[in-house]
XYZ file of C-alpha atoms in Angstrom:
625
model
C 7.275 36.697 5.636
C 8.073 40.697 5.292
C 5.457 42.969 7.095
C 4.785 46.024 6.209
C 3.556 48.672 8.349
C -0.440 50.451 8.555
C -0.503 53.848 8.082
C 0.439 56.934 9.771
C -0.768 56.653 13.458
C -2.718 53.617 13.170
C -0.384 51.115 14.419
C 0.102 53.536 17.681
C -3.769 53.509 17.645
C -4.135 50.185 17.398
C -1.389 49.336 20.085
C -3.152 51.330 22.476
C -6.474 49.279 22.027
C -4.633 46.248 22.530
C -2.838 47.187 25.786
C -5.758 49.106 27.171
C -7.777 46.052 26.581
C -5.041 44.239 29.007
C -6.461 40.504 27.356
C -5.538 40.332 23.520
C -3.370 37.615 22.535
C -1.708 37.951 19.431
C -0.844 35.234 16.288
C 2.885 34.708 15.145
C 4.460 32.584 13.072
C 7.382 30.055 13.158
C 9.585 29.436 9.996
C 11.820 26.433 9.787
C 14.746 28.525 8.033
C 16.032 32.243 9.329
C 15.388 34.967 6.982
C 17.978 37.319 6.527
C 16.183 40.303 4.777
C 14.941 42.930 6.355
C 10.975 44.327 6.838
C 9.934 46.731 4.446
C 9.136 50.365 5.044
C 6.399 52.346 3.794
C 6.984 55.683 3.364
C 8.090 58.468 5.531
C 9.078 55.227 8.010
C 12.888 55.143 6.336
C 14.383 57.327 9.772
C 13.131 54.397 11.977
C 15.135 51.616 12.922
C 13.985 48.184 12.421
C 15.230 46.681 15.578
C 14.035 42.918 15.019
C 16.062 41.758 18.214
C 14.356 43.711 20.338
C 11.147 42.462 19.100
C 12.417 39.062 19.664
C 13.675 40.112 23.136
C 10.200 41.252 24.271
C 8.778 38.657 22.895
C 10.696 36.005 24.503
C 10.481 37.666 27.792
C 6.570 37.759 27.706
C 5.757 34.592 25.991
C 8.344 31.948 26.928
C 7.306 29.164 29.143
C 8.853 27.951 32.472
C 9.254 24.342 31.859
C 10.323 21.813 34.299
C 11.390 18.317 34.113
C 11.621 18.709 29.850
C 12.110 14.918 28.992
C 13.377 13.483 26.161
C 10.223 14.209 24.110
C 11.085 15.152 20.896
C 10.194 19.398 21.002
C 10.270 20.404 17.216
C 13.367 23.215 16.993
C 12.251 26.341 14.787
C 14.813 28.868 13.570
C 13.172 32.359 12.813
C 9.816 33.714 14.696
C 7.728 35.458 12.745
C 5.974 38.480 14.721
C 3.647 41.477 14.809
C 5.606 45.094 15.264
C 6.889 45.440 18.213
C 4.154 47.778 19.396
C 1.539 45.379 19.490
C 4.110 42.979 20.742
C 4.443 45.248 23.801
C 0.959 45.997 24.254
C -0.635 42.263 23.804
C -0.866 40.033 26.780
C 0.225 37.292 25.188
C 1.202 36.013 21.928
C 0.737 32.208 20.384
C 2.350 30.600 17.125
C -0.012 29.439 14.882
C 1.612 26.700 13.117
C -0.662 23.852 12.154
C 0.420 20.538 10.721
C -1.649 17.862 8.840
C -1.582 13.813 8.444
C -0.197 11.837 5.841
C -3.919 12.156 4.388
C -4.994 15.601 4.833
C -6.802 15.971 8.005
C -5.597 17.624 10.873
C -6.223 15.350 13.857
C -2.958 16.683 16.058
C -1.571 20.102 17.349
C 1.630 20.623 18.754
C 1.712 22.823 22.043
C 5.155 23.913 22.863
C 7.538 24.872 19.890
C 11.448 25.314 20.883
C 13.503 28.472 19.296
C 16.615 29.348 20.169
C 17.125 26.928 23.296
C 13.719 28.597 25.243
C 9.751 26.953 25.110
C 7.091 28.931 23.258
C 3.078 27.863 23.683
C 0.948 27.515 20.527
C -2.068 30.057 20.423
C -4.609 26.975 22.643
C -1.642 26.885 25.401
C -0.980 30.197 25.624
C -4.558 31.210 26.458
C -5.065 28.573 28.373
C -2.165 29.545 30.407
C -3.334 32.870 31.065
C -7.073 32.382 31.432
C -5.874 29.598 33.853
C -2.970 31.787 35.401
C -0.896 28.769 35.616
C 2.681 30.304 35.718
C 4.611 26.827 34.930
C 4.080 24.128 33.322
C 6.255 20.112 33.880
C 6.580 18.431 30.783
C 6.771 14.560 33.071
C 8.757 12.157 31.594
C 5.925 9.537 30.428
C 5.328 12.771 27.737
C 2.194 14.408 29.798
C 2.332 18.270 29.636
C 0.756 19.359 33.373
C -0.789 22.837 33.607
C -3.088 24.019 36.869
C -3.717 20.738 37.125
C -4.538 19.822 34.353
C -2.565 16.947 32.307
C -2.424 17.333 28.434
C -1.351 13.944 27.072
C 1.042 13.735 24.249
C 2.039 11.232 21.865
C 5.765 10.777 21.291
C 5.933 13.656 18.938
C 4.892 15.690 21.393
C 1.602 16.472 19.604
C -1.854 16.552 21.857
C -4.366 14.823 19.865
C -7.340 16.514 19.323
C -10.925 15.582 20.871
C -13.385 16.928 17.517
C -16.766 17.264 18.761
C -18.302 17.682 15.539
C -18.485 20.095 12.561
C -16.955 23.206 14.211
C -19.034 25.497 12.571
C -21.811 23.863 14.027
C -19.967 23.409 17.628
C -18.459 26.764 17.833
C -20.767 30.009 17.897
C -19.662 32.333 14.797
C -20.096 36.195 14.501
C -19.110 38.368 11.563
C -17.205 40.639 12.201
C -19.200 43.126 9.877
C -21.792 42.541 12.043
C -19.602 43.033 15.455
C -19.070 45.750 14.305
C -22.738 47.465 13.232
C -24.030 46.232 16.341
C -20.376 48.623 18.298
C -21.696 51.469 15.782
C -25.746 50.545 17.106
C -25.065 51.205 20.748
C -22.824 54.428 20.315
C -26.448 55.642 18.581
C -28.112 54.491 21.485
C -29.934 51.595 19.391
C -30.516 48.285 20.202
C -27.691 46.025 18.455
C -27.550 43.447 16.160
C -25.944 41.072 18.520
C -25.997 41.118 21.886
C -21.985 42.441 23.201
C -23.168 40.275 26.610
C -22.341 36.435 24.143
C -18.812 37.991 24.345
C -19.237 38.166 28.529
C -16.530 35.817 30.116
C -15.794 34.424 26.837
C -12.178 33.418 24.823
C -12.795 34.942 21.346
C -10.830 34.103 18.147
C -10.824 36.501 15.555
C -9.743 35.262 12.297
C -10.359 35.371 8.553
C -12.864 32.242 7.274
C -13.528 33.406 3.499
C -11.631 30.561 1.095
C -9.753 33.843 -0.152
C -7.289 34.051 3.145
C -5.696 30.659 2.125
C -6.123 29.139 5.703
C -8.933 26.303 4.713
C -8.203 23.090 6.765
C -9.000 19.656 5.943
C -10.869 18.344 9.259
C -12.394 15.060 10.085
C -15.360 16.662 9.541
C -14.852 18.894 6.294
C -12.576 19.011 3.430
C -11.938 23.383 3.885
C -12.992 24.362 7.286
C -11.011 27.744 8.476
C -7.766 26.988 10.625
C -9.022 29.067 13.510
C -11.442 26.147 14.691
C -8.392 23.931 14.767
C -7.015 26.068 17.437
C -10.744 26.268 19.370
C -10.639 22.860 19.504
C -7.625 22.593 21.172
C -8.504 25.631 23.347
C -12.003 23.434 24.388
C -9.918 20.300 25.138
C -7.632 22.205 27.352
C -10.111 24.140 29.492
C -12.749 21.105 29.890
C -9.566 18.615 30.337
C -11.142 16.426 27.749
C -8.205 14.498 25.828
C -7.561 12.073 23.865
C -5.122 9.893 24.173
C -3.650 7.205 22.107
C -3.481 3.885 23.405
C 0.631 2.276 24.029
C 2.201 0.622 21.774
C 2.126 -2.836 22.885
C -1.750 -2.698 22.452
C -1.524 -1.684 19.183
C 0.996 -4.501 19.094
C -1.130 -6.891 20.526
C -4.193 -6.425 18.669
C -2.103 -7.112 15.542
C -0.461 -10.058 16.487
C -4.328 -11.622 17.739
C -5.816 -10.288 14.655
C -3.227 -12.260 12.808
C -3.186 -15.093 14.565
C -6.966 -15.745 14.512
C -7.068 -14.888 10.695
C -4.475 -17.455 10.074
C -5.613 -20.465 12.496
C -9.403 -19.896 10.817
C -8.025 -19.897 7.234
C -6.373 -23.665 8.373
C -8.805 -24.763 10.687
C -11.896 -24.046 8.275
C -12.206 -25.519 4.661
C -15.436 -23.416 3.868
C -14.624 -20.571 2.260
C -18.120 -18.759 3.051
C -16.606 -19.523 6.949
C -13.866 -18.384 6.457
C -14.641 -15.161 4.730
C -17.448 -14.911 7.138
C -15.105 -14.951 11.050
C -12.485 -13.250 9.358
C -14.953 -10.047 8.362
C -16.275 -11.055 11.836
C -12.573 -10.281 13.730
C -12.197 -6.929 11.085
C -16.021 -5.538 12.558
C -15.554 -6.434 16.048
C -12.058 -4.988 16.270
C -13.678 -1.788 15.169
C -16.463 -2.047 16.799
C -14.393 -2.480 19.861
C -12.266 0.481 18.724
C -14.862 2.654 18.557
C -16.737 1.755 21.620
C -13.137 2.163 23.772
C -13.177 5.859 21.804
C -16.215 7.139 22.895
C -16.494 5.901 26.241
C -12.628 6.076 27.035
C -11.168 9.041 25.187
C -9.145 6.292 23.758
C -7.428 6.304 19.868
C -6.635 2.822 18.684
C -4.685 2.235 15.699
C -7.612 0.538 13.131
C -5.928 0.824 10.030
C -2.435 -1.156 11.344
C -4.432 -4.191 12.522
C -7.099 -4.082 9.738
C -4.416 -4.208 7.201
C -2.873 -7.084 9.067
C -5.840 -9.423 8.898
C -5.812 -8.363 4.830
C -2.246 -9.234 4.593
C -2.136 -12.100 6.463
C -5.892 -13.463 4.730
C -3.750 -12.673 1.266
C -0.496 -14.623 2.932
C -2.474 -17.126 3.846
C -4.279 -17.733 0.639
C -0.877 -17.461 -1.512
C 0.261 -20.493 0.607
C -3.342 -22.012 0.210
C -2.948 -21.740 -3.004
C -0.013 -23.109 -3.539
C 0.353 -26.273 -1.200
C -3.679 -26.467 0.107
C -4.770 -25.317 -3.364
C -2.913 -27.913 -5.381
C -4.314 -30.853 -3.495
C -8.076 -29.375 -4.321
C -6.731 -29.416 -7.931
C -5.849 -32.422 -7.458
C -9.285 -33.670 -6.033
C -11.057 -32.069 -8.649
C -9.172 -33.122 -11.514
C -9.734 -36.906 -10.341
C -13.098 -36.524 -9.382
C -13.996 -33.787 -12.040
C -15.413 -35.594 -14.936
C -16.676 -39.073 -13.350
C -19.098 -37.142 -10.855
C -21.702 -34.301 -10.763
C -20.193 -30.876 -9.687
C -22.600 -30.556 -6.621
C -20.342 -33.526 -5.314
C -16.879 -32.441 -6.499
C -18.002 -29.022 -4.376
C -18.687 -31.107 -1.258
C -15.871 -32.820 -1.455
C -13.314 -29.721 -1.923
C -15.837 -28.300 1.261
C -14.723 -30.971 3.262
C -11.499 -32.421 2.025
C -11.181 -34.501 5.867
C -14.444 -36.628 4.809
C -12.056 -38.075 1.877
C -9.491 -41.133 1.518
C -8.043 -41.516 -1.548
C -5.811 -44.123 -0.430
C -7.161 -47.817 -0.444
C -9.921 -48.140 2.633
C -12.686 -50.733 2.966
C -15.991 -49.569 2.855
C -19.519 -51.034 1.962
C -20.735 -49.428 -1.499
C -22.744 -50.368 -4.523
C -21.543 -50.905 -7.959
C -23.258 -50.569 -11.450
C -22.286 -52.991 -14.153
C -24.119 -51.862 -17.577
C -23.454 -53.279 -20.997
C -25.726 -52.823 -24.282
C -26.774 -56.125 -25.480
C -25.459 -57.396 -29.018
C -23.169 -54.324 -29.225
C -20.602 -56.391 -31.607
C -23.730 -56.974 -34.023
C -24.670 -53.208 -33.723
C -21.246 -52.042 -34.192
C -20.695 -54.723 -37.211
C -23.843 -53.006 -38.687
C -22.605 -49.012 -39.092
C -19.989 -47.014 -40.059
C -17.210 -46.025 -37.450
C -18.503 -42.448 -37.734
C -21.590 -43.226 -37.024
C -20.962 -45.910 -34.351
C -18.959 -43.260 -32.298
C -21.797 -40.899 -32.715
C -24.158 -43.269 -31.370
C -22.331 -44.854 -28.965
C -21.060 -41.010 -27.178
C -25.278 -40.320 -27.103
C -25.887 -43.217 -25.544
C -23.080 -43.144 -22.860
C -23.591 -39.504 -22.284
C -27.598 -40.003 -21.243
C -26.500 -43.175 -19.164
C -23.478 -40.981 -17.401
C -25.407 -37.713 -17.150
C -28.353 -39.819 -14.924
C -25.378 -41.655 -12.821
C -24.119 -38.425 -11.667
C -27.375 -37.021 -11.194
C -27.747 -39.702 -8.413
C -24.331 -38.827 -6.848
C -22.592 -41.813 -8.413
C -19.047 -41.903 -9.301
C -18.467 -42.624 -12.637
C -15.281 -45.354 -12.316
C -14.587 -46.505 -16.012
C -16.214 -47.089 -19.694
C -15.084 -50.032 -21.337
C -16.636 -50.071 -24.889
C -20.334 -49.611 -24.293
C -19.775 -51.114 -20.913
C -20.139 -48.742 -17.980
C -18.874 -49.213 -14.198
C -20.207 -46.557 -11.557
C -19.871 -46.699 -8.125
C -22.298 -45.471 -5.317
C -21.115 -44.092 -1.749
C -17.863 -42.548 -2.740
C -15.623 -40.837 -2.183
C -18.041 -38.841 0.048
C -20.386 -41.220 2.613
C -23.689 -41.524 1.284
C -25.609 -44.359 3.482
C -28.211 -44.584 0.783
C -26.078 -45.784 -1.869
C -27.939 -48.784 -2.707
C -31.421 -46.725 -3.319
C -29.122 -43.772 -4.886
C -28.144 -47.054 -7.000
C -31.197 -48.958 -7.895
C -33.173 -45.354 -8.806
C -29.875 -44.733 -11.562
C -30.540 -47.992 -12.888
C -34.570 -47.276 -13.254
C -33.689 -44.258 -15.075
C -31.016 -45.608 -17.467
C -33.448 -47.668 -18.470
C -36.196 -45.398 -18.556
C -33.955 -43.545 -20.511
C -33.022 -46.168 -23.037
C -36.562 -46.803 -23.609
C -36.549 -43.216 -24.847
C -33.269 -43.738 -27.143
C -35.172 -46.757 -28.817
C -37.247 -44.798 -30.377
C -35.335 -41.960 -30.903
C -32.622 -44.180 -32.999
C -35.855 -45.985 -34.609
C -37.096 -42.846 -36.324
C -33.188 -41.838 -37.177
C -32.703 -45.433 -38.908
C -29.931 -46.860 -36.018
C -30.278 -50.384 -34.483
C -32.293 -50.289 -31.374
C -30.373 -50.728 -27.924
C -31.275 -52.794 -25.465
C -29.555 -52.346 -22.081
C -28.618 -54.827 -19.349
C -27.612 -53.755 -15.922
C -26.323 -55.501 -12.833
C -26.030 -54.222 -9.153
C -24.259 -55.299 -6.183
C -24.034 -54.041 -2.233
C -21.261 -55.291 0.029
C -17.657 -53.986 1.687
C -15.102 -53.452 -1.195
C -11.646 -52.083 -1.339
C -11.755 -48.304 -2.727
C -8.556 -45.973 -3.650
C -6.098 -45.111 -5.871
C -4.829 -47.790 -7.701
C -2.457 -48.190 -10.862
C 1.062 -47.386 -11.429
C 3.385 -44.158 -10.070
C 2.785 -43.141 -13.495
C -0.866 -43.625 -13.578
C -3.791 -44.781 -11.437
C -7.396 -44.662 -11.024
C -9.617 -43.987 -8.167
C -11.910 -47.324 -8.444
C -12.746 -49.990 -6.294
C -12.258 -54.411 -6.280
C -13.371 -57.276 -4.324
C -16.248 -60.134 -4.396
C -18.823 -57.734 -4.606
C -17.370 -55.918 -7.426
C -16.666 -59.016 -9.291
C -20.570 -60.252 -8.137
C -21.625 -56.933 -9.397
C -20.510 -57.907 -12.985
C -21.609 -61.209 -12.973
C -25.335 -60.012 -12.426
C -24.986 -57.864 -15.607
C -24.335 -61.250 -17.294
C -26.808 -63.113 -15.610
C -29.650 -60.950 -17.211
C -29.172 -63.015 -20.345
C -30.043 -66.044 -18.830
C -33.467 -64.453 -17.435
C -34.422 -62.043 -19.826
C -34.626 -59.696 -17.391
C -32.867 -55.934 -17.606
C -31.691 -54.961 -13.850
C -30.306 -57.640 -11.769
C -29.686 -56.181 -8.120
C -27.604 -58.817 -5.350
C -29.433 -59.432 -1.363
C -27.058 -56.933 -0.058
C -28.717 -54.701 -2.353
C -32.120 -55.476 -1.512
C -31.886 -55.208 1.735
C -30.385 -52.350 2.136
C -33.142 -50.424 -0.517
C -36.127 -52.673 -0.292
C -37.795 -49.489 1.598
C -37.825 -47.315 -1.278
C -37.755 -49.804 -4.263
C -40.193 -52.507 -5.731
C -38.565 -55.882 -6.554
C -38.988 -59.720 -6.738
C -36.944 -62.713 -6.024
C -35.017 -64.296 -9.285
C -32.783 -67.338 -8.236
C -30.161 -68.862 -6.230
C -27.252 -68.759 -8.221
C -23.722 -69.696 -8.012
C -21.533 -67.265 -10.596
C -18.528 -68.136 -12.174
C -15.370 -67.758 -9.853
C -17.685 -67.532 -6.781
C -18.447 -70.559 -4.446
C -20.870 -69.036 -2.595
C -24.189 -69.055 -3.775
C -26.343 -65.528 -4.094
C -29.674 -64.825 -3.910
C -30.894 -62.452 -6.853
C -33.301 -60.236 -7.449
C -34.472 -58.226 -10.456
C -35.374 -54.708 -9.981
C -38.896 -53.582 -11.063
C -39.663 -49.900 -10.160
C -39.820 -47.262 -7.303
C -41.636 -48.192 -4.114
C -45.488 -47.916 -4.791
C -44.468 -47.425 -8.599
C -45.138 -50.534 -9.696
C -48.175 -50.639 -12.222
C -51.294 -53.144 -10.945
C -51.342 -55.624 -13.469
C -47.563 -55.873 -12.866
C -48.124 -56.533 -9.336
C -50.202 -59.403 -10.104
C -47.821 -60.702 -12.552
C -45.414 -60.512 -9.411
C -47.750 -62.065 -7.242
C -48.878 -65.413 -9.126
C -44.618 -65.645 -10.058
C -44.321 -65.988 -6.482
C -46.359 -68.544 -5.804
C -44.814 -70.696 -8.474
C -41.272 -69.971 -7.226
C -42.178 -71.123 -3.681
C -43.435 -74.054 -4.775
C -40.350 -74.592 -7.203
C -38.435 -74.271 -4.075
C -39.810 -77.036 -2.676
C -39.549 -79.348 -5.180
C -43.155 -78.933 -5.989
C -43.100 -79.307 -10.156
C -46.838 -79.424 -10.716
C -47.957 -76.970 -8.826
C -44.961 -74.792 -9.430
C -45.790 -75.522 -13.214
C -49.417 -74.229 -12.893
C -48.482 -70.819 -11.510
C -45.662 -70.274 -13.911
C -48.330 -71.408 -16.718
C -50.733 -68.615 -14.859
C -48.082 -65.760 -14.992
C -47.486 -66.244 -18.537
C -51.459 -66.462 -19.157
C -51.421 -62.972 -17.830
C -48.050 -61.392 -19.226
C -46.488 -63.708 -21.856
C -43.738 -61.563 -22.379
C -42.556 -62.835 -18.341
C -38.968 -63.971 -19.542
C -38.264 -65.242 -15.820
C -42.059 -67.162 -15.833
C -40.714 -68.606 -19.433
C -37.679 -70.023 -17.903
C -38.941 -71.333 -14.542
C -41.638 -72.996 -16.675
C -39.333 -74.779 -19.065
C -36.890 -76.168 -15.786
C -40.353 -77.547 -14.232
C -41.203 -79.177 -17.368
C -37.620 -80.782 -17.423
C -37.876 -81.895 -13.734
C -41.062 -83.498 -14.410
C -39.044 -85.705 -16.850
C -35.609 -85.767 -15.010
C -36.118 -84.530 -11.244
C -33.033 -83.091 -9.851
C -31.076 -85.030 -7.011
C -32.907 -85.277 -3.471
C -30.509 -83.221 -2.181
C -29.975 -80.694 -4.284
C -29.984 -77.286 -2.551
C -31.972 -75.185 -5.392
C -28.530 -73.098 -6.750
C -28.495 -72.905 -10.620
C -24.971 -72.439 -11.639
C -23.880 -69.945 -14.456
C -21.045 -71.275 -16.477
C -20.866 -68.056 -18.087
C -19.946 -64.788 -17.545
């Protein structure tokens, strides 16, 4: 910039203050380009030379540095110094450039210490009090970038910047003084009154003197304010100087390390966990400990850790990482949940996609239940109404039935007609399939009780609903064509399962449940024995039971129904006619509607008259399905 001279004398006058002090160090300037015009004169000054290279030549004699060992540290080159008249350059003790230089995001977290001009070392206004106050003569500039000075080491980054230690809001750090007030309190004690501040705060003190109002341009964005006044930029380098309190950053290959960790732990948790709450949860884990650790190593180490390279790294690599989910990870969960979607309940689908490893969709043996359910007479009903309003009834029906079967964590496997096949205990293990089972059959036909009426008052045909259950190991998987296939399951218990549905006809009953069944749910379920039968394409014979009610469900007079059908059914078993035909004459007595009662009663009347074969083993055989 051009300067232009005080008035007449008061440059001298102020010259003289500054050498007779014997400590004032002055500001100056670098600029990056060299300025060819001259400095303006005021007037009356045109008879006096400007001699700018002598100003430079006094300059550089009393401010450049003696600098051993200069490494290969990059020392920013400046082309044109920008200085006071050369009387005040003459009369200071020292003079310091001023140059300040900001992050990429405002704040000004570094200073550099030594500028280079014209092939000699210049100190910035911190070094080049520190160098006097300290009398340190030379400096080394060492080659791992540390700038020594009496003993002191000033660590520097590889731009050669010092990175500065802020110890708070500077106005709040830093004692300030206006200088309006400096300057009553020099007027004060000329008068021989007592001052407005005390000249002994200045005793043994460095004191900046600077402009701070927003009108002198030099606001600074700090860590600690968005317009704080350049000068405390400089006192904070100053402070961490004289107390030899630095920062330094940490190497490279830490930085480099905690990146690759950071990345490496995001990406094994993304594959090794299929939560997504877990995942989310370590990986914001790893992100708060790294800063925590960052932070801790900063305050008790006077150590700067990169946070934003590694932080970003975890998000980049989390966002990799679920891109490639996504696309490979991702489109087997699709997969999942478009098979599993609409025959189960959502709760279920979730658990599954939780924990894809529980799953097997290829064929695997496992013990499960099945659910056979048909309506009874549906080709009469559907004979009777008008396709319109057969669909209409039909989707009700199957809807309440399907909504109850997933409510139990059943897998819905297939409708055919008004025929529906459910399976309990996959694709997720559920060891209480068989209860899970038996309570979805009470409820479909709680629930078809319900539609009775409901279609009764509309005008439809009621709907009477037989179900058949079945326990045992099955084959469960995919099966079908490369085309197409179903998740569903086959075997002997499947095929039992089925049969049972059937078999309802022949007892009047409405849940038939196999001795795999019972067994495995006669602790939370209320039942009684049917028959030994023998089911079409089935040698072995199966004991049958039909399901009543929930354990401790089961209504009193019910329970003596069960009771006295009992009795006559052991003694039917053991070839006992009359006495079986007395109990099953007592049952009826007390529930006529007893379909099983009716039927035991009408074989006993027909042994009586015909008595089976003396050794026949008690299996009735279904020729039906």
């Amino acid at each position: 910039m051009n300067r232009i001279r005080g008035g007449e004398g008061f440059d001298d006058k102020f010259a003289r203050s500054v050498q007779e002090a014997g400590n004032v160090i002055l500001a100056m300037l670098f600029e990056k380009k060299k300025r060819d015009s001259g400095r303006l004169k005021a007037p009356g000054d045109e008879g006096e030379a400007d001699d700018v290279e002598q100003e430079v030549r006094v300059w550089s004699t009393k401010s450049s540095l003696s600098l051993e060992n200069v490494s290969d540290l990059p020392i920013e080159e400046f082309a044109h110094p920008n200085l006071p008249i050369l009387e005040l350059i003459t009369g200071a003790w020292d003079l310091g450039y001023i140059n300040l230089q900001s992050d990429s995001d405002g704040p000004s977290r570094r200073l550099r210490p030594i500028y280079r001009h014209d092939g000699k070392y210049y100190p910035s206004l911190p070094l080049s009090i520190a160098r006097r106050v300290l009398g340190a003569d030379k400096m080394r500039l060492t080659s791992d970038g540390t700038l020594q000075l009496d003993g002191r080491s000033i660590p520097l980054n590889k731009r050669g910047e010092m990175i500065l230690k802020w110890h708070g809001p500077a106005q709040k750090t830093y004692r300030v003084y206006p200088i309006a007030g400096v300057l009553e309190s020099f007027l004060q004690m000329r008068e021989g009154a007592f001052p407005l501040i005390d000249p002994e705060v200045f005793r043994d003190k460095v004191v900046f003197i600077a402009g701070t109002a927003a009108g002198t341009y030099d606001l600074r964005v700090t860590p600690f304010s968005f317009a704080e006044p350049g000068v405390f930029i400089h006192a904070t380098a100053l402070d961490n100087i004289l107390a030899g309190d630095f920062l330094r950053q940490a190497p490279a290959v830490v930085l480099l390390i905690s990146l690759l960790l950071l990345c490496l732990l995001t990406a094994v948790t993304l594959v090794a966990f299929s939560s997504f709450k877990a995942k989310i949860s370590l990986i914001l884990l790893y992100a708060v400990a790294y800063y925590g650790l960052a932070i801790l190593i900063f305050q008790r180490g006077n150590l700067w850790m990169d946070i934003v390279t590694p932080e970003a790294g975890i998000f980049v690599t989390f966002l990799s990482s679920a891109l490639v989910e996504y696309f490979t990870e991702g489109k087997r969960k699709r997969q999942v949940k478009n098979i599993f979607g609409h025959y189960m309940t959502p709760s279920v689908v979730n658990k599954i996609l939780e924990h894809p490893e529980d799953v097997k969709l290829g064929g695997e043996k496992k013990e499960l239940s099945v659910f056979f359910s048909d309506v009874a007479g549906f080709t009469t009903i559907s004979e009777s109404l008008e396709p319109e309003k057969l669909v209409a009834l039909l989707n009700r029906y199957l809807t309440a039935m399907t909504d109850i079967i997933l409510k139990h964590e059943g897998f819905l496997d297939k409708y055919e007609g008004d025929a529906i096949m459910a399976v309990f205990g996959t694709p997720l293990d559920q060891p209480r399939h068989a209860t899970l089972a038996c309570r979805a059959a009470l409820a479909n036909q709680e629930k078809a009780a319900k539609l009775r009426e409901e279609f009764r008052a509309e005008g439809y045909p009621e709907i009477w609903v037989r179900i058949g259950v079945n326990s045992g190991p099955m084959i469960v998987g995919n099966m079908g064509s490369q085309n197409r296939m179903d998740y569903t399951v086959m075997g002997d218990h499947v095929n039992l399962a089925s049969r049972l549905e059937g078999a309802n006809k022949q007892y009047g009953s409405h849940i038939l449940i196999g001795e795999n069944t019972y067994r495995l749910a006669r602790e939370d379920i209320e039942a009684r024995e049917i028959d030994r039968i023998r089911v079409k394409g089935r040698r072995e014979p199966a004991v049958v039971y039909e399901l009543l009610a929930r354990k401790g469900e089961l209504p009193s007079k019910k329970a003596e129904v069960v009771e006295t059908y009992l009795e006559g059914l052991s003694a039917y078993q053991d070839h006992d006619w009359h006495r079986a035909r007395a109990a099953f004459e007592q049952t009826l007595a007390l529930d006529p509607e007893d379909r099983p009662s009716r039927v035991y009663l009408d074989r006993c009347l027909h042994f009586l008259e015909d008595p089976p074969p003396q050794d026949w083993d008690g299996v009735f055989e279904l020729k039906t399905k």
